[in-house]
PDB file of C-alpha atoms in Angstrom:
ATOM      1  CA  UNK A   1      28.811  -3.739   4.367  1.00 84.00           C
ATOM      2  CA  UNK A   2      27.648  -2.367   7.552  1.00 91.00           C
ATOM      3  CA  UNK A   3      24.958  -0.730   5.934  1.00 95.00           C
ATOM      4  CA  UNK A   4      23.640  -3.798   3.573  1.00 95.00           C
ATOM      5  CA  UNK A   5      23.343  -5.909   7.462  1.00 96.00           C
ATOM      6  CA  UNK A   6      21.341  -2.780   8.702  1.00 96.00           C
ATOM      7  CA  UNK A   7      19.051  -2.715   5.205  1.00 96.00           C
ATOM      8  CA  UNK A   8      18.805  -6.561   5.664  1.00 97.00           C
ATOM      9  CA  UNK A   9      16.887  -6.486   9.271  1.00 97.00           C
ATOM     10  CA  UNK A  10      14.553  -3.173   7.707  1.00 97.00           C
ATOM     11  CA  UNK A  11      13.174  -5.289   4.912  1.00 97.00           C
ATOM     12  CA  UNK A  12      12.957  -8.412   7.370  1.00 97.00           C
ATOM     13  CA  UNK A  13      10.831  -6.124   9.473  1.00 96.00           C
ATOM     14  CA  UNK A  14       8.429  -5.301   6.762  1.00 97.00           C
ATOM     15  CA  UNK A  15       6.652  -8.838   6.665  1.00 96.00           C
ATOM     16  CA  UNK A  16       5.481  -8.812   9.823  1.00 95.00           C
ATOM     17  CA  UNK A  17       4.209  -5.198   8.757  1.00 96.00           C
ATOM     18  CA  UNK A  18       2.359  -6.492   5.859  1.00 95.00           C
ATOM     19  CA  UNK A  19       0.830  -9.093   8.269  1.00 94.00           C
ATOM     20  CA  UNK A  20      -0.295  -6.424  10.327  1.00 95.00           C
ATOM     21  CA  UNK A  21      -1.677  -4.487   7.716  1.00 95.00           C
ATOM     22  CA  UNK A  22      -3.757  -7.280   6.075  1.00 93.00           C
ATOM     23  CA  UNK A  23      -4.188  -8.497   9.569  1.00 92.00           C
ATOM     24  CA  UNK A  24      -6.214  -4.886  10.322  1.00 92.00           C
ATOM     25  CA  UNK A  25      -8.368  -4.650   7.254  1.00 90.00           C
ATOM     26  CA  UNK A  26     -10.015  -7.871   8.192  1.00 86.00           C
ATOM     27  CA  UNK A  27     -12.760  -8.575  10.196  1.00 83.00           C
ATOM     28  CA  UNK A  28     -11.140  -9.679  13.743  1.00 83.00           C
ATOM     29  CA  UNK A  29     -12.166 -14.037  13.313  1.00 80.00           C
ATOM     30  CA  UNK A  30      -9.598 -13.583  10.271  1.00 80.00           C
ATOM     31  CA  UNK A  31      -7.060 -11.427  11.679  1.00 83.00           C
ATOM     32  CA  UNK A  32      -4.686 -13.639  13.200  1.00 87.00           C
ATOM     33  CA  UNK A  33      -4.450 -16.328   9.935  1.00 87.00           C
ATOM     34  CA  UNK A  34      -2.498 -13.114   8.049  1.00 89.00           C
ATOM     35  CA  UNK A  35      -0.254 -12.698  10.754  1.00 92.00           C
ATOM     36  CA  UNK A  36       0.835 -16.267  10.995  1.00 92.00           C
ATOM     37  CA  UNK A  37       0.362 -16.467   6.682  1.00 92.00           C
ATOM     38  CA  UNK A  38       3.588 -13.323   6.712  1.00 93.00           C
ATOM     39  CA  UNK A  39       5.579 -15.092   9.670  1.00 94.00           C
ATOM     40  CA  UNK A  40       5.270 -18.946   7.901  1.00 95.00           C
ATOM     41  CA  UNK A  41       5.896 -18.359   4.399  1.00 96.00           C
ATOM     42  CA  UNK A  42       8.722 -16.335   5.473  1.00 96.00           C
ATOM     43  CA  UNK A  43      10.167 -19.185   7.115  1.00 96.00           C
ATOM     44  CA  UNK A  44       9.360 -21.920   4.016  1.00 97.00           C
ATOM     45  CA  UNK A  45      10.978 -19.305   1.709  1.00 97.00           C
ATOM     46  CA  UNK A  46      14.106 -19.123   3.908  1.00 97.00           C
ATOM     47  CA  UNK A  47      14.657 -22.754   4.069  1.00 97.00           C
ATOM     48  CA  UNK A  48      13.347 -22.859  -0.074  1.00 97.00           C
ATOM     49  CA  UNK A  49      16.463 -19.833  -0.616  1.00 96.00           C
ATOM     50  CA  UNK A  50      19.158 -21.751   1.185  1.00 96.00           C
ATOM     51  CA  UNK A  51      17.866 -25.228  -0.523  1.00 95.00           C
ATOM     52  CA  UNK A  52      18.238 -23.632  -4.566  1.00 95.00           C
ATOM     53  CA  UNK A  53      16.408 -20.537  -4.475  1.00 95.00           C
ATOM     54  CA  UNK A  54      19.494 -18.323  -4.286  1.00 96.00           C
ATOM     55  CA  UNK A  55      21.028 -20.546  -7.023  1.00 95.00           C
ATOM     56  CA  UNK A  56      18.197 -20.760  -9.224  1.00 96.00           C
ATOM     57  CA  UNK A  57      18.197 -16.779  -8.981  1.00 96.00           C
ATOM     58  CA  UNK A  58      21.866 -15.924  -8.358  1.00 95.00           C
ATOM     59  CA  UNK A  59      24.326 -18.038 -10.104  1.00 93.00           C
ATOM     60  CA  UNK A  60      27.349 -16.831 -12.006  1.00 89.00           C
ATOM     61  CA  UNK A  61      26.887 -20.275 -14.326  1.00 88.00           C
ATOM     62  CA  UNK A  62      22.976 -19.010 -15.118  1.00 89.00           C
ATOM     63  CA  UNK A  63      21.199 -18.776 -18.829  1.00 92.00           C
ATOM     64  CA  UNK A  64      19.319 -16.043 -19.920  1.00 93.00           C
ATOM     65  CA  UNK A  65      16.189 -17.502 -17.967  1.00 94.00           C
ATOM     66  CA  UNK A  66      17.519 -19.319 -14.846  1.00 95.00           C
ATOM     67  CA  UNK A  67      19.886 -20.402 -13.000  1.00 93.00           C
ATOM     68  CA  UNK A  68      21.864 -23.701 -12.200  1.00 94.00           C
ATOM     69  CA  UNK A  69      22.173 -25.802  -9.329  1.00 93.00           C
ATOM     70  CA  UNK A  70      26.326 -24.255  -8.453  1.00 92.00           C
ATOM     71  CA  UNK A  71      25.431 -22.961  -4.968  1.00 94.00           C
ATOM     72  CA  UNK A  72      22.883 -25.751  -3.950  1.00 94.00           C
ATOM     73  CA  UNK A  73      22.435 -25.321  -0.086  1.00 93.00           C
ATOM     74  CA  UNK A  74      24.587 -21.841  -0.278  1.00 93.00           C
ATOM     75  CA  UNK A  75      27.383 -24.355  -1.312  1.00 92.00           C
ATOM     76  CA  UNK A  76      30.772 -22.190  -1.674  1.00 89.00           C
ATOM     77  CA  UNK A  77      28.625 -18.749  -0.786  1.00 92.00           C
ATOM     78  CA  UNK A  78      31.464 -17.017   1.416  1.00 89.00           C
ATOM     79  CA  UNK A  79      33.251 -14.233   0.903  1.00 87.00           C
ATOM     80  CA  UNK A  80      33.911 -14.160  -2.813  1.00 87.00           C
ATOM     81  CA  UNK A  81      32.639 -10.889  -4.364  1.00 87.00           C
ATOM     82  CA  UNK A  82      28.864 -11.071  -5.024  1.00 89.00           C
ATOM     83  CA  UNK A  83      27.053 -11.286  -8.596  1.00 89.00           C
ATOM     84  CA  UNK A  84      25.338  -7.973  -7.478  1.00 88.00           C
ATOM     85  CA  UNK A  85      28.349  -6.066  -6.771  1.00 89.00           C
ATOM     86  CA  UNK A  86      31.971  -6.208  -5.985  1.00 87.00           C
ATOM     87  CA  UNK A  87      31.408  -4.180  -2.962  1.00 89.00           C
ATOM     88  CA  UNK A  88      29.607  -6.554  -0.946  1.00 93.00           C
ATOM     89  CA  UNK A  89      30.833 -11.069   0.128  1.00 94.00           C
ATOM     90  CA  UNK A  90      28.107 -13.240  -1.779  1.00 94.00           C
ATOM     91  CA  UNK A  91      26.764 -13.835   1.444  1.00 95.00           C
ATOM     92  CA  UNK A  92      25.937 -10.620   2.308  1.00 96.00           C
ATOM     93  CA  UNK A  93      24.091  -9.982  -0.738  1.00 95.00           C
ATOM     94  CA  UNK A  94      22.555 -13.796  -0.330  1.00 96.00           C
ATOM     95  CA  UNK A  95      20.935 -13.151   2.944  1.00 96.00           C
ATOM     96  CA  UNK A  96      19.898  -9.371   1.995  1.00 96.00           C
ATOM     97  CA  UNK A  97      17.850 -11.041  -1.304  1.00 96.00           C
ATOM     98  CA  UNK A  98      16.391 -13.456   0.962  1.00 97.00           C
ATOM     99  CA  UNK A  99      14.297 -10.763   2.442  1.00 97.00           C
ATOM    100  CA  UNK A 100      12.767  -9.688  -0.809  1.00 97.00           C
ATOM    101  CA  UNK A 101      12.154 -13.103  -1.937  1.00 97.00           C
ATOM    102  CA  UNK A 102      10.068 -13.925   1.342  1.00 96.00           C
ATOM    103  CA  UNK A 103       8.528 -10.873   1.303  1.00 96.00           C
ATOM    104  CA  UNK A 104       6.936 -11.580  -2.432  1.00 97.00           C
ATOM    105  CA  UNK A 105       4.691 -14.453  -1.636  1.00 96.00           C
ATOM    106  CA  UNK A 106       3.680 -12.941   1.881  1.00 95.00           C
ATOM    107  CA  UNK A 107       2.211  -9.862  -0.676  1.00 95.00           C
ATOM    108  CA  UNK A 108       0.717 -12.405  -3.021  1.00 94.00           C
ATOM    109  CA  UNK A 109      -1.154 -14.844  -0.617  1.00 91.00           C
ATOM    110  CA  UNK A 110      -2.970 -11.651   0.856  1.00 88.00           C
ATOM    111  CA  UNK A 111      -5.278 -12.907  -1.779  1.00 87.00           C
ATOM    112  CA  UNK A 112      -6.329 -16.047   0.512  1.00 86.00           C
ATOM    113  CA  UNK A 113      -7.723 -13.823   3.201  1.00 81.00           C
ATOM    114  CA  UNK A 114     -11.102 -15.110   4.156  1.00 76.00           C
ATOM    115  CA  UNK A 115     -10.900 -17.923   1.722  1.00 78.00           C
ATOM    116  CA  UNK A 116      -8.659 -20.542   1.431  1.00 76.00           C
ATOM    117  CA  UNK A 117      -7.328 -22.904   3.701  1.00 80.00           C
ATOM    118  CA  UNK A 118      -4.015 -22.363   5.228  1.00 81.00           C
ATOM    119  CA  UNK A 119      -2.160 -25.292   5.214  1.00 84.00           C
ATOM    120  CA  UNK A 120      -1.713 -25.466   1.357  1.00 89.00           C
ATOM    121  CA  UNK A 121      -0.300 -21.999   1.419  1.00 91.00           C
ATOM    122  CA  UNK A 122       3.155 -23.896   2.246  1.00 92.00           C
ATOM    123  CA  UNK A 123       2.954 -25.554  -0.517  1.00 93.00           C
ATOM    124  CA  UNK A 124       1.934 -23.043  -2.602  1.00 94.00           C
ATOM    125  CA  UNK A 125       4.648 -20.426  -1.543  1.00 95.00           C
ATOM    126  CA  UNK A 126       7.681 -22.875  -2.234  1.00 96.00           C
ATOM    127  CA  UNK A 127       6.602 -23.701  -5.844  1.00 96.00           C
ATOM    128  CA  UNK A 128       5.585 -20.672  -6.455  1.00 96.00           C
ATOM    129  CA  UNK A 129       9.220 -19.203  -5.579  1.00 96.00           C
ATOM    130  CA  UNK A 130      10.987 -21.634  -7.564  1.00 96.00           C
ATOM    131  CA  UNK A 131       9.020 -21.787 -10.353  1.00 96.00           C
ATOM    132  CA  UNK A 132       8.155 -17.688 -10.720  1.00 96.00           C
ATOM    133  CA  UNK A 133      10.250 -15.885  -7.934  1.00 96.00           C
ATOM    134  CA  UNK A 134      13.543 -16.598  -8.719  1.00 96.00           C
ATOM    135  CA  UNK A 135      13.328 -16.993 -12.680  1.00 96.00           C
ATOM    136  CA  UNK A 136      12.290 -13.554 -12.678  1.00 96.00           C
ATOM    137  CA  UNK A 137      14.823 -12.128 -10.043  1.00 96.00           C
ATOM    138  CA  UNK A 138      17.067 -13.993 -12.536  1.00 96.00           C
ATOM    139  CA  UNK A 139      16.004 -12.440 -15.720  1.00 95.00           C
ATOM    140  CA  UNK A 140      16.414  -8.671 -13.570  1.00 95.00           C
ATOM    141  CA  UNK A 141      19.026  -8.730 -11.655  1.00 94.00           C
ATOM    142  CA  UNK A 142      21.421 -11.778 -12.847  1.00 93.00           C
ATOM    143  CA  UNK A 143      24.194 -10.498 -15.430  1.00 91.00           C
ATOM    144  CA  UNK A 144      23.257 -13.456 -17.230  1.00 93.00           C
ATOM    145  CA  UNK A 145      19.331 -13.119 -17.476  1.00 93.00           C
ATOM    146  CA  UNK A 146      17.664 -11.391 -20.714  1.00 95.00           C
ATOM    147  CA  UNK A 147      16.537  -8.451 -19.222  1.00 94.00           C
ATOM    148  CA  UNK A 148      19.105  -6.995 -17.446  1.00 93.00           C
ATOM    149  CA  UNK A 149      21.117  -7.883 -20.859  1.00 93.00           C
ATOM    150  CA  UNK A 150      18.589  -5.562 -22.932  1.00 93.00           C
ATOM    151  CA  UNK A 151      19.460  -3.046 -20.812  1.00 92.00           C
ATOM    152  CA  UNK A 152      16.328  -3.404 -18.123  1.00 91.00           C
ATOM    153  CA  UNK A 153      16.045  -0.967 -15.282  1.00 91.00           C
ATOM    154  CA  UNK A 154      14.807  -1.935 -11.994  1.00 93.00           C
ATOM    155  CA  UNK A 155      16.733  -0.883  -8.973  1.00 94.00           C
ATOM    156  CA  UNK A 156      14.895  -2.476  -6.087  1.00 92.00           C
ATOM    157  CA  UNK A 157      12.019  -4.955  -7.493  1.00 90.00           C
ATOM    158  CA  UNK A 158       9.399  -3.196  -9.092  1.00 91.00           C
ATOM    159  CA  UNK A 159       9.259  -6.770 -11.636  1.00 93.00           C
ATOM    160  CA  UNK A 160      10.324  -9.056  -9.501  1.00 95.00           C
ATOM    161  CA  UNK A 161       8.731  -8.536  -6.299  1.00 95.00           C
ATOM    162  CA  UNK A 162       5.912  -6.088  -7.210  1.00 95.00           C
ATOM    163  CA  UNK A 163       4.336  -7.189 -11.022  1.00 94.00           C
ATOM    164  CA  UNK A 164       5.081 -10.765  -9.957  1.00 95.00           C
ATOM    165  CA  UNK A 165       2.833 -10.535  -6.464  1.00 95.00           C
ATOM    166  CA  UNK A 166       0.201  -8.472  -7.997  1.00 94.00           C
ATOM    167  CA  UNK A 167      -0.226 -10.684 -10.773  1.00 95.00           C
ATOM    168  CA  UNK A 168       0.331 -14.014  -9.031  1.00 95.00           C
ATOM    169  CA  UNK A 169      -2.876 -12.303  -6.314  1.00 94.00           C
ATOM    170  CA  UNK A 170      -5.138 -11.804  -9.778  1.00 94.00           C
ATOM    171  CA  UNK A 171      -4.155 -15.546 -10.638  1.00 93.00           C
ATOM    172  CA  UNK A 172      -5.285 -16.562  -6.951  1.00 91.00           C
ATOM    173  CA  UNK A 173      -8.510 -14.614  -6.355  1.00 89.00           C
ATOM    174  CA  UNK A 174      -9.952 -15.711 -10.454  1.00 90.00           C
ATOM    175  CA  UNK A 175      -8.989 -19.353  -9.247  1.00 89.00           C
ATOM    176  CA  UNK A 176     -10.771 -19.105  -5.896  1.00 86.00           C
ATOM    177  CA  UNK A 177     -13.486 -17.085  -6.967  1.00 82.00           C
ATOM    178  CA  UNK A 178     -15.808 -14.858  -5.223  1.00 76.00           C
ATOM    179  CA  UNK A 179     -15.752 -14.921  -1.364  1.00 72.00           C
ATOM    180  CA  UNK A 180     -19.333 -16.414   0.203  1.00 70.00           C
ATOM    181  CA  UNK A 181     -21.619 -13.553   0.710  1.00 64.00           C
ATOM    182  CA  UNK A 182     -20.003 -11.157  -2.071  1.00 62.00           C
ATOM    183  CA  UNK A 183     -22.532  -8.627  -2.833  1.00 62.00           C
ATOM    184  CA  UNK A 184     -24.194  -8.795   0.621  1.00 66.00           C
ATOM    185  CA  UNK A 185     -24.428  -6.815   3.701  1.00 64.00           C
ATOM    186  CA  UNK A 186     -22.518  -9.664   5.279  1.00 64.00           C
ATOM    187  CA  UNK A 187     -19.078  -8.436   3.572  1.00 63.00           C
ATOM    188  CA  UNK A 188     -19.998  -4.757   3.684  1.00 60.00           C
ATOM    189  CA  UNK A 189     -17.462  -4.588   6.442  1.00 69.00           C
ATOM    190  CA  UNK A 190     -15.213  -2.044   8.297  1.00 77.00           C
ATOM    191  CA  UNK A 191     -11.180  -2.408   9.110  1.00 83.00           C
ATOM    192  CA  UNK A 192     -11.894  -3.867  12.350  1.00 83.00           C
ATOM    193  CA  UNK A 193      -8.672  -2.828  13.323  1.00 89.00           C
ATOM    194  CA  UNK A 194      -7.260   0.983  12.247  1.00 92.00           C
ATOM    195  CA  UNK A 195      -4.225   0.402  14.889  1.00 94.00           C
ATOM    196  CA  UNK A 196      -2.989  -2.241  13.149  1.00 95.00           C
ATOM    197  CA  UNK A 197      -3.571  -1.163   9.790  1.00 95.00           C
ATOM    198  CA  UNK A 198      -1.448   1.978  10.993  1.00 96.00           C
ATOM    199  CA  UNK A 199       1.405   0.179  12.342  1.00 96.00           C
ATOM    200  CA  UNK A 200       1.846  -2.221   9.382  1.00 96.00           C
ATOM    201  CA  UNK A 201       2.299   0.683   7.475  1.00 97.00           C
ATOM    202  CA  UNK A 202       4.483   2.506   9.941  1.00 97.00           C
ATOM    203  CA  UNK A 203       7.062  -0.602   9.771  1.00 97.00           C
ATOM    204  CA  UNK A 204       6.797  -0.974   6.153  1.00 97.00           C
ATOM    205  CA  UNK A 205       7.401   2.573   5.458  1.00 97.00           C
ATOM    206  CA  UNK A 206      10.462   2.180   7.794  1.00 97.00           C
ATOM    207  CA  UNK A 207      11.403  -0.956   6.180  1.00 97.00           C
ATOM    208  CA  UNK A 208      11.337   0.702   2.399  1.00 97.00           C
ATOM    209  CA  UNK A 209      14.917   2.410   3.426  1.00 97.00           C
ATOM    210  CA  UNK A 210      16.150  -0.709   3.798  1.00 96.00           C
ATOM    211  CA  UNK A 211      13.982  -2.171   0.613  1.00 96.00           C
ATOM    212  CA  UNK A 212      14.987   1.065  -1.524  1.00 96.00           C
ATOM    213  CA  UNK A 213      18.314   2.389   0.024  1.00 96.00           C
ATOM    214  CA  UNK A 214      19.777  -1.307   0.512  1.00 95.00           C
ATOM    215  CA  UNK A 215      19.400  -1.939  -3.148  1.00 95.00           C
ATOM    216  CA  UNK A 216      22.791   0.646  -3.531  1.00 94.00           C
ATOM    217  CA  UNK A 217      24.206  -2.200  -2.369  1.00 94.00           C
ATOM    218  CA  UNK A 218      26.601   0.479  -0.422  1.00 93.00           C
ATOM    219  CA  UNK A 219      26.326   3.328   1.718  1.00 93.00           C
ATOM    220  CA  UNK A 220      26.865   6.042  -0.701  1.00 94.00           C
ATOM    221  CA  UNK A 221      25.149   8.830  -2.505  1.00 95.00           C
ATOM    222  CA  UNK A 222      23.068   6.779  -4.511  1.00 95.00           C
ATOM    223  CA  UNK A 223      21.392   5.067  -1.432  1.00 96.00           C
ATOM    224  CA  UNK A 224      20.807   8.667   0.487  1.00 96.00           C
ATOM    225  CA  UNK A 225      18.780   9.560  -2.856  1.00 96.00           C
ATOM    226  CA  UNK A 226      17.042   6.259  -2.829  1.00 96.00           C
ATOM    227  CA  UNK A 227      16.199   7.124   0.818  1.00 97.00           C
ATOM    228  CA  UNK A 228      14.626  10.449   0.011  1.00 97.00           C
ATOM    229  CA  UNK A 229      12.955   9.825  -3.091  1.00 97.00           C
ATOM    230  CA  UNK A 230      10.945   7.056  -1.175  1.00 97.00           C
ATOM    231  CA  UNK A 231      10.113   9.305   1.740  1.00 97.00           C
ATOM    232  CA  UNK A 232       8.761  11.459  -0.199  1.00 97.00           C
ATOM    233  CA  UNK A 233       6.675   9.206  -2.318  1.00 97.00           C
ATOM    234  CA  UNK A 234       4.757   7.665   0.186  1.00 97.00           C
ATOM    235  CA  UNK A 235       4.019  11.164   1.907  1.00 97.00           C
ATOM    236  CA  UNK A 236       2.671  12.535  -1.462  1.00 96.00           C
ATOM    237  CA  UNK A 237       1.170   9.547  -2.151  1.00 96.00           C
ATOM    238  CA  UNK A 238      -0.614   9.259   1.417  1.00 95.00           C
ATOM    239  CA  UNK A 239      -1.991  12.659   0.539  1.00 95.00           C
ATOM    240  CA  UNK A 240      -3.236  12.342  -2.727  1.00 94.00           C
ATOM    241  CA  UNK A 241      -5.308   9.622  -1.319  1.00 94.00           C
ATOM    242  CA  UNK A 242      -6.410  11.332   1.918  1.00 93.00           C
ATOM    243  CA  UNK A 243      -7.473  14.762  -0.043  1.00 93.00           C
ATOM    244  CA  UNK A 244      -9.287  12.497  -2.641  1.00 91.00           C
ATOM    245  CA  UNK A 245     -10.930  10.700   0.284  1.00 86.00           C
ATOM    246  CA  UNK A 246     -11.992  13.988   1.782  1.00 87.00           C
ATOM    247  CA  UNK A 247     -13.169  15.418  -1.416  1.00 85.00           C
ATOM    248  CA  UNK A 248     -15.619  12.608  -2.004  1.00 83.00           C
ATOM    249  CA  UNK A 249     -17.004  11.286   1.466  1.00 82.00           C
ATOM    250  CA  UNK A 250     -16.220  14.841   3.204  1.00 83.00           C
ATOM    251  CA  UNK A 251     -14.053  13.084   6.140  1.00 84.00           C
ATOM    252  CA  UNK A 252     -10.427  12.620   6.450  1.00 88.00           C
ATOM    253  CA  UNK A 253      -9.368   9.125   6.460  1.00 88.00           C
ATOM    254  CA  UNK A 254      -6.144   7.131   8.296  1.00 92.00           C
ATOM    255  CA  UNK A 255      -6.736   4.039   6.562  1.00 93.00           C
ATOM    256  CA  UNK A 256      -6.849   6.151   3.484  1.00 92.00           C
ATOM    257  CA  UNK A 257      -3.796   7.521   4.118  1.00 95.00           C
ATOM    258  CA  UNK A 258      -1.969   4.486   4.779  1.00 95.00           C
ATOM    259  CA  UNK A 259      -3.450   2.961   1.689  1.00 94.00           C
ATOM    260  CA  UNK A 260      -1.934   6.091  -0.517  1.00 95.00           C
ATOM    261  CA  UNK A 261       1.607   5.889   1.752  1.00 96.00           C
ATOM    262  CA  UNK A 262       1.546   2.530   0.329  1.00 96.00           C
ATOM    263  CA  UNK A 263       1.265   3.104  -3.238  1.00 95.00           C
ATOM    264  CA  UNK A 264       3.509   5.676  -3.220  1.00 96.00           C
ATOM    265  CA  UNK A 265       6.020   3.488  -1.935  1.00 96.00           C
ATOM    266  CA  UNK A 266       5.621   0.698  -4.333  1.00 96.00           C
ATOM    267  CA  UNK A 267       5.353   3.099  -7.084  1.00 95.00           C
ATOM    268  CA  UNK A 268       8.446   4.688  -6.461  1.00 96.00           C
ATOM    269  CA  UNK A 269      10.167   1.007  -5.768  1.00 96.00           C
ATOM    270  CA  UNK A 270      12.071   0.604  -9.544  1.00 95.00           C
ATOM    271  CA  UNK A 271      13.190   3.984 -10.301  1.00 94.00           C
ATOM    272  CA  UNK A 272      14.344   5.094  -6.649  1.00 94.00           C
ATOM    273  CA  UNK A 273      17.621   4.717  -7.621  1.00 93.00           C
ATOM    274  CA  UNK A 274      17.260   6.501 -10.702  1.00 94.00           C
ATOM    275  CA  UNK A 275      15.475   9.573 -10.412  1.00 94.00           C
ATOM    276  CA  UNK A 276      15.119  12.931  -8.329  1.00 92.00           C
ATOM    277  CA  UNK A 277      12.962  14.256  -6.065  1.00 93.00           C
ATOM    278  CA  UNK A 278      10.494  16.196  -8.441  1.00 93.00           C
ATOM    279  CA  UNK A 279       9.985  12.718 -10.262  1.00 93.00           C
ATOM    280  CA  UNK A 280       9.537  11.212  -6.861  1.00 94.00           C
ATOM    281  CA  UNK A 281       6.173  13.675  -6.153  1.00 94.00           C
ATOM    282  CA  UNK A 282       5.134  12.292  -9.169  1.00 93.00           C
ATOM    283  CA  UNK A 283       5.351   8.998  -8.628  1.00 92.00           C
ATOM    284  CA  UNK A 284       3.441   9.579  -5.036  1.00 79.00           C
TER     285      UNK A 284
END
């Protein structure tokens, strides 16, 4: 259990490290609005995961597409063996899924940057948890949901957290349209910030043993492969990108790098638990 509390704090450091990393690749009057976007909707999805997010995602009593109201406001989550795995108390593996629900929305409202007001993003992020986040986590991960029934794959939220942001970011930039000045000089800007850019990625990497090894659920073999296969994804995958990036503007770029570390790392996110270390340059 020792291990799950230690993978628990890793992914809880990564959302300040996405903040960071959006926070960078803006131009510095918009920096600060991603850093308090990561730190906020963090704290809405907490309070939306102890209201009936963990319920809606987690419970034993759940259909094939969501779950019931059973452990509204963590009602009788204690020690009792957890619907992820006997190995771990329900509260262990409650507070450890927090982090990857909060982390889901913080990828998804990187969409906003530059464009949207902030206030509604509170909004925004607690519907958009209960009515996507944890149906989805439910359908994956629940014994109950249809995916995981048919058999699905996904060891650390390649669906859930990945697909669901990505697509949920489409949704958001198609409904606010282009940003003022698209096509202009006036957005043909630079990172205006490579430190940060760099150290969001240097705490996310760092997080993704926590994100990838965690999902084990237990310190055993099958979290030490986890662990290398996403190291070595997000090194490959950094250097794919920074070669490329040399090959075509003759210059090696960091930002490049970090961009390709990234990939890596989400590409590698479902199957970390499943495959080896050849598949793993693959992926990167």
């Amino acid at each position: 259990m020792a291990w799950i509390i230690a993978a628990t704090a890793l992914v809880w450091i990564m959302i300040p490290g996405l903040g960071f990393f959006y926070s960078g690749l803006l131009r510095r009057k918009n920096a600060a609005s991603m850093l308090w976007v990561s730190m906020v909707v963090l704290a809405v999805v907490s309070f939306q995961w102890f209201f009936w997010g963990y319920s809606l995602a987690f419970s034993d009593g759940a259909n094939k597409y969501i779950g019931d109201l059973k452990y509204f406001g963590l009602k009788g989550v204690l020690d009792a063996p957890s619907i992820g795995s006997t190995r771990i108390p329900a509260i262990m593996f409650c507070i450890y899924q927090c982090m990857f629900a909060a982390i889901t929305p913080v990828i998804a409202v990187g969409a906003i940057a530059e464009r949207a007001r902030l206030g509604p993003v509170l909004i925004f992020t607690f519907l958009w948890s209960t009515l996507v986040y944890d149906p989805i986590a439910c359908w994956t991960w629940n014994a109950n949901g249809w995916s995981f029934i048919m058999g699905g794959l996904d060891f650390a939220g390649g669906t859930p957290v990945h697909i669901s942001s990505g697509t949920a970011a489409l949704a958001i930039s198609l409904y606010l349209g282009k940003r003022r000045g698209y096509g202009t000089e006036r957005l043909a800007y630079k990172p205006h910030n490579t430190s940060y850019v760099v150290l969001g990625t240097v705490m996310l990497w760092f997080g993704w043993f926590g994100f990838n090894g965690g999902s084990a659920l237990s310190a055993n073999l099958r979290a030490v492969q986890a662990c290398i296969v996403t190291n070595l994804a997000a090194s490959v995958g950094g250097l794919t990108w920074m070669l490329w990036d040399w090959r075509l503007e003759r210059k090696w770029s960091v930002v490049g790098f970090c961009s390709g570390a990234i990939s890596g790392l989400v590409a590698i996110t479902p199957g970390s638990g499943f495959v080896g270390a050849p598949a793993a340059v693959a992926f990167g």
